[in-house]
Structure formats: structure tokens, C-alpha cells
XYZ file of C-alpha atoms in Angstrom:
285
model
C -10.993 -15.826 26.473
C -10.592 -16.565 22.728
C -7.956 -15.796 20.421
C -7.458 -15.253 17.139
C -4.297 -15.335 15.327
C -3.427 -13.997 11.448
C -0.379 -15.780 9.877
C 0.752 -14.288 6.832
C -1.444 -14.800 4.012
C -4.493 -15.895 5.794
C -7.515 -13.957 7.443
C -9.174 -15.359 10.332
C -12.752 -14.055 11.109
C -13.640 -14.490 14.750
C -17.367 -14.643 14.999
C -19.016 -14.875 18.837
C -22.072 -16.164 18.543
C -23.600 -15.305 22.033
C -27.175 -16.938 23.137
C -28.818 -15.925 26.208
C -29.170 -18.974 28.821
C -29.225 -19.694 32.819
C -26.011 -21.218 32.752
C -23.987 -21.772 29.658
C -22.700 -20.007 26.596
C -22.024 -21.459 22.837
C -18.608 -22.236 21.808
C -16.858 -19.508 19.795
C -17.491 -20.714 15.783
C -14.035 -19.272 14.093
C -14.784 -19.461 9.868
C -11.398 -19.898 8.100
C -11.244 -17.447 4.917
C -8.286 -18.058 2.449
C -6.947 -14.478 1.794
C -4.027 -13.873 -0.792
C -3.393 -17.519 -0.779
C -0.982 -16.966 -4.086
C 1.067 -14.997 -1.720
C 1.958 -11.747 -0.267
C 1.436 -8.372 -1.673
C 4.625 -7.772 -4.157
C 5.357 -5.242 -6.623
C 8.088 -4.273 -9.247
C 8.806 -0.766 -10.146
C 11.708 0.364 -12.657
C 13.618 3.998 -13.636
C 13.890 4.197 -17.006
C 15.504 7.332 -16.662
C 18.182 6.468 -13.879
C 18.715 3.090 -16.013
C 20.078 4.684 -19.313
C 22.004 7.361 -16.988
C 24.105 4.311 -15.358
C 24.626 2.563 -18.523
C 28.558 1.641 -18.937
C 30.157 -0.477 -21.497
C 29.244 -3.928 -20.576
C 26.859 -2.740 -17.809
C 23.168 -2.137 -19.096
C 22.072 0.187 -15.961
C 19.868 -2.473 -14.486
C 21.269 -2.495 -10.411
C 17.900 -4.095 -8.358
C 17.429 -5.006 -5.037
C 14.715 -6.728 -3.147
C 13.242 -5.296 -0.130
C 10.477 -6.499 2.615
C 9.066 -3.172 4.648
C 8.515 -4.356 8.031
C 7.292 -0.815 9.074
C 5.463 1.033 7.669
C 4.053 -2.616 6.738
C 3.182 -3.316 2.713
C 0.150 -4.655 3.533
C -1.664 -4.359 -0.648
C 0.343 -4.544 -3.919
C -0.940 -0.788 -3.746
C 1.235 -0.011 -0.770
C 4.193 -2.104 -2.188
C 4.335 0.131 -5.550
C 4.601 3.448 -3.327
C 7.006 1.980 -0.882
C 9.234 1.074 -4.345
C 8.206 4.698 -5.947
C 9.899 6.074 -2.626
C 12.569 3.767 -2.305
C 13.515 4.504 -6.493
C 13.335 8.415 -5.282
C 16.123 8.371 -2.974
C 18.692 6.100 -4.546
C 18.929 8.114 -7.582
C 19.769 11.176 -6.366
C 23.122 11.992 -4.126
C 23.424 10.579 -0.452
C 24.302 12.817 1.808
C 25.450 12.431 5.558
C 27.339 14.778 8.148
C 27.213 16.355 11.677
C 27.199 20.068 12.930
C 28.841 21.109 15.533
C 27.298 24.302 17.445
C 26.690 26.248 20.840
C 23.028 26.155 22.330
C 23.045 29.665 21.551
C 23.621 29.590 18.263
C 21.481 26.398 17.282
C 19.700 26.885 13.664
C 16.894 29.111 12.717
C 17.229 29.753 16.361
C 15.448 26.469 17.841
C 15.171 25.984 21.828
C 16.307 22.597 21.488
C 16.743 20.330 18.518
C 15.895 16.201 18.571
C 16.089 12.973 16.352
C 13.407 13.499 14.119
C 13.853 16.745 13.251
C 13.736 17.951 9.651
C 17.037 20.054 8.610
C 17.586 22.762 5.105
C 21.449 22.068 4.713
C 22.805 24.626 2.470
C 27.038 24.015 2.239
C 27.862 26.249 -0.974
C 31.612 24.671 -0.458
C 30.482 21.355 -0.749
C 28.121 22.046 -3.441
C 25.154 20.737 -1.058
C 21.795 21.801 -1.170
C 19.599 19.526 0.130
C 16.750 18.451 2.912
C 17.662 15.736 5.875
C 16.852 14.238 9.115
C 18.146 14.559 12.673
C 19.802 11.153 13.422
C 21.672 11.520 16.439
C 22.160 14.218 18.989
C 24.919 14.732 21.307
C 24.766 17.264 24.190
C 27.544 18.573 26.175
C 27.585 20.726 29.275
C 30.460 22.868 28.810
C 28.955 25.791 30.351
C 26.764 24.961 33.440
C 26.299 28.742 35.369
C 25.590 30.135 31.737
C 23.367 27.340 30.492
C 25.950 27.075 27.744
C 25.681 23.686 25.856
C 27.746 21.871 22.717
C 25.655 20.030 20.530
C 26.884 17.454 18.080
C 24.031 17.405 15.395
C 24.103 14.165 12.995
C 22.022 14.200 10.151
C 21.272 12.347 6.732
C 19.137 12.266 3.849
C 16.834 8.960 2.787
C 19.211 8.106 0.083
C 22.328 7.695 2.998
C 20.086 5.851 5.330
C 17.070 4.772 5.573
C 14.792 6.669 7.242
C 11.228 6.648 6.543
C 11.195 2.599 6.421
C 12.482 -0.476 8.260
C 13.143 -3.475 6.418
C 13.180 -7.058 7.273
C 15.780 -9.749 6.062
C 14.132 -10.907 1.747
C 15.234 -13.246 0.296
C 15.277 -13.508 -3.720
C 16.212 -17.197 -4.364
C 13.377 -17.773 -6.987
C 11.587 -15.562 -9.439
C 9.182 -12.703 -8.495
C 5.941 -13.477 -10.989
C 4.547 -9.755 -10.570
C 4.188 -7.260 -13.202
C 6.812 -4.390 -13.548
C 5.513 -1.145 -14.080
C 7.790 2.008 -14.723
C 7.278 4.786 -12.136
C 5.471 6.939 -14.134
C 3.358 4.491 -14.340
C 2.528 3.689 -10.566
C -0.890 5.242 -9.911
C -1.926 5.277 -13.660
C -2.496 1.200 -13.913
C -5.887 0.970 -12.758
C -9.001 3.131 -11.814
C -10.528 3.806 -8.366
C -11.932 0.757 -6.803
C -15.901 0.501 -6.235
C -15.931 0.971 -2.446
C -18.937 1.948 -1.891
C -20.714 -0.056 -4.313
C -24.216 -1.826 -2.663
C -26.997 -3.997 -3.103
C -30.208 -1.294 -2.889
C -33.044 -3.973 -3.711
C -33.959 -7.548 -3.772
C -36.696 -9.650 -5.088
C -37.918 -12.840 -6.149
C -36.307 -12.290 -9.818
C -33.498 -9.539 -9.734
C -30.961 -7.401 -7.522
C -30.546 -3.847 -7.735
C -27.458 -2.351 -7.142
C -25.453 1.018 -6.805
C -22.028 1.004 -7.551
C -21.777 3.892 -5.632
C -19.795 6.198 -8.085
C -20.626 6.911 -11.576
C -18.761 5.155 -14.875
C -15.820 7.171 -16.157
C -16.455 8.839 -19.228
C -16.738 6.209 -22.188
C -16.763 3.467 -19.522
C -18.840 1.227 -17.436
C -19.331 -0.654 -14.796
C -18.330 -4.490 -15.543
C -20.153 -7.398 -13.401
C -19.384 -10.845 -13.204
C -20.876 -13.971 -11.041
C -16.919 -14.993 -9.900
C -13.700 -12.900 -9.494
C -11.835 -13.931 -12.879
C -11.957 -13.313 -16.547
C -12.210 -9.330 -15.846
C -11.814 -8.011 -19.748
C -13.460 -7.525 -23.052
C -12.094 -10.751 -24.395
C -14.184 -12.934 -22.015
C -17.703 -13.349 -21.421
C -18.091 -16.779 -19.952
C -18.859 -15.640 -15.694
C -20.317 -12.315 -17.615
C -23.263 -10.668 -15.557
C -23.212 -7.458 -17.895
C -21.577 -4.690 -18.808
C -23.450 -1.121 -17.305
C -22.807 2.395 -18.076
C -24.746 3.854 -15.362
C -24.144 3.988 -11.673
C -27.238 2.134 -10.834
C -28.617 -0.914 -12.434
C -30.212 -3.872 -12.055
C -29.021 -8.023 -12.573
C -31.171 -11.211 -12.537
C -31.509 -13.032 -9.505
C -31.195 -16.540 -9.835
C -31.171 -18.269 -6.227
C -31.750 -17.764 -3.030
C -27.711 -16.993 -2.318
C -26.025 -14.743 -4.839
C -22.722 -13.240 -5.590
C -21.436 -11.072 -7.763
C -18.333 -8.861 -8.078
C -18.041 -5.456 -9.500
C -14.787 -3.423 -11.463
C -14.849 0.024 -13.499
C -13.258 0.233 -16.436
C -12.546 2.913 -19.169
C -12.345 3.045 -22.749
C -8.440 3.334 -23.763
C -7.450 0.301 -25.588
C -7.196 -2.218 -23.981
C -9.224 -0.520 -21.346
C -7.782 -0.108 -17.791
C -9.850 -1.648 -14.443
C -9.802 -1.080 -10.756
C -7.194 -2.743 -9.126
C -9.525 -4.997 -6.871
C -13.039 -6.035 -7.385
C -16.204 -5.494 -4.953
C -17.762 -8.311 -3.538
C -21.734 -7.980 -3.385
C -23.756 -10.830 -1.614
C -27.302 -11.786 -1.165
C -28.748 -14.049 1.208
C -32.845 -13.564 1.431
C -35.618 -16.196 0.815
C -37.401 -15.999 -2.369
């Protein structure tokens, strides 16, 4: 048996080559691919509203933290901007936390039984609460056994008084973060739809035809380059072309190719997918 084994920050690909023989088998071949070898997925996201609201003399409204999701895991800078967008959501509104004390009988909106999990409407007009939380803890006591009479002790809490919806591991922030901060109105509004199901249609002897497998945006294109950098209007050094249909063709020039794929629009300067597509080609001439 063979195994395979991810650190963080690499990917392993596993590859069995089986050959049919009388006796023996090859040896596994396992190809080493570096994969986000600047680092893991990070991402910065600011209030600009909640900052000015906390601004106090000397204090400028700017109270971070850093956090490392174990689960749900932050696998893609993607997932790292909504796990901050979430995270910013419930720490500037109010925390609440409390229990409720009730018969069986009486248990809200007249539920059989009520568990960790559950979701909870708290409306406390004396408290001035209004708001939506989660079953943390429930306590049952038989007080009533002949009657099936039972005290519950219901504890509940909203994301902002504990966290709920993630789990966090230990972060440290001993040296600086190089990552972009975006505002969260602007998380989901950086970058266009990446070219998933762009593909290679054609090969011959002189040129490749491809499908990028959506069309251009309006008053965009499709940009293609021979290596993953330089994506922009500004360089045109690893520059394959610049399409505005969704299918088109590029000159072949050996008998392995690659070529990478974004979209981009027209604002100024124009925004691009987040991550490029990867096309290769590997057929005799």
C-alpha cells in the first residue's frame, strides 16, 4: 500500500502506473508539484463603516485581529475573504448570550424536543433584544416522571458572543501580512468569474484551437499568455493575444505547449479572474 501525504502548501500527485505481468508490478512514480509555494491562502478585509463609528479621540477605529479557520478550512484566498466578510458581520453588531428556562410543555413554537444546533427568534422587548441565535447547551431535568413533565435549561448565543459557525486554530501575527486589503463591499467585486471550463478543441501541426468555455464580458476579452505572470494591459512580453470571442485560435510552436487563460473587462484599469486556466498540449507534430 502507498501513501500519499499533503503538507501545507504543497500538492502531491500520486500516479499508479500499473503494467500487466506474470509476477511483478512497477513501483508507484509520485511527481512532486509546488502548489502555493509563496504561502497559504490569506486575505484582508476592512469596515469602513464600523471604523469611523469607533473612532475616539486618540483612537482611529482600526481594532484587527488575525484568525486561522481550522473548520470550515480556508482552503483559496476566495474562501479566506468570505470567512473575514462573516467574521466583520458579527463583531459589529451587539453580542448577545442568555438561557431560558421552561417546562417540556411549554417549549417554543411548540417543539417536541429542542437540541444544540437549533436556530432560536429571541424577541425580549425589556431588554431591547431582537435578534436570531443558536442552541448552545441544553439541560434536561426530570421533575415530573408519571406526567412526562421535564425542565429544560435552554442556552443560546448569537455569532458575535461566540463563535459558532467557525473553529479557529492558534495564528500567529509576528511579521507582516503582504496581501491586499479590500473593503467589504468590495469582496466579490475584485475579479471576474474564472475560465473553468475553458479547453483545447483542436490541434495541428501549426496552431491550437481553443474554447474558453464562456463568452467575453461585454467590452472585454479573453487574455492569453505562454506563462502565468504579467496578466495586464501594461505588459506584452509572455503575450499570446488578446481575444474577444469565446473561441479562437493560437500558434503552435512545439510539440509541448502551454498556455494560460484570464477574462477581463473594460473598466479602467480593467478587472481579471482571480486565477488563471492552465491549457496543455502534448501531441506529435
Amino acid at each position: 500500500m502507498f501513501e500519499a501525504r499533503r503538507p501545507a502548501g504543497w500538492l502531491f500527485l500520486l500516479l499508479l502506473a500499473l503494467v500487466a505481468s506474470a509476477q511483478t508490478l512497477t513501483t508507484t512514480t509520485i511527481s512532486e508539484v509546488h502548489y502555493r509555494s509563496l504561502g497559504h491562502a490569506l486575505a484582508r478585509i476592512t469596515n469602513p463603516s464600523s471604523i469611523d463609528a469607533q473612532q475616539r479621540g486618540i483612537d482611529n477605529g482600526l481594532h484587527g485581529a488575525v484568525r486561522h479557520p481550522k473548520e470550515p478550512p480556508a482552503r483559496t484566498d476566495a474562501d479566506c475573504e468570505m470567512a473575514a466578510l462573516a467574521l466583520l458581520d458579527d463583531a459589529t453588531g451587539p453580542a448577545w448570550r442568555g438561557e431560558y428556562d421552561v417546562w417540556s410543555d411549554f417549549l417554543p413554537g411548540g417543539a417536541n424536543d429542542v437540541f444544540p444546533g437549533d436556530g432560536l427568534n429571541i424577541a425580549a422587548p425589556s431588554r431591547g433584544a431582537a435578534f436570531s441565535a443558536v442552541v448552545s447547551d441544553v439541560e434536561i431535568t426530570l421533575n415530573n416522571p408519571e406526567g412526562e413533565h421535564f425542565g429544560y435549561k435552554i442556552k443560546f448565543a448569537n455569532d458575535a458572543a461566540k463563535a459558532l459557525a467557525f473553529e479557529f486554530e492558534a495564528a500567529k501575527g509576528t511579521t507582516s501580512l503582504f496581501v491586499n486589503q479590500y473593503t467589504n463591499a468590495q469582496v466579490g467585486e475584485t475579479y471576474l468569474a474564472d475560465l473553468t471550463a475553458a479547453q483545447i478543441t483542436q490541434v495541428t501541426s501549426t496552431t491550437i484551437s481553443v474554447d474558453a468555455g464562456s463568452p467575453p464580458v461585454s467590452g472585454g476579452g479573453i487574455e492569453v499568455r505562454w506563462s502565468d505572470a504579467g496578466w495586464g494591459p501594461g505588459n506584452d512580453r509572455n503575450l499570446v493575444g488578446r481575444f474577444t470571442t469565446q473561441a479562437f485560435t493560437i500558434p503552435r510552436l512545439s510539440k509541448v505547449q502551454d498556455c494560460y487563460l484570464q477574462r477581463y473587462d473594460n473598466s479602467v484599469p480593467p478587472k481579471y479572474s482571480r486565477y488563471s486556466a492552465a491549457l496543455h498540449v502534448d501531441y506529435p507534430l
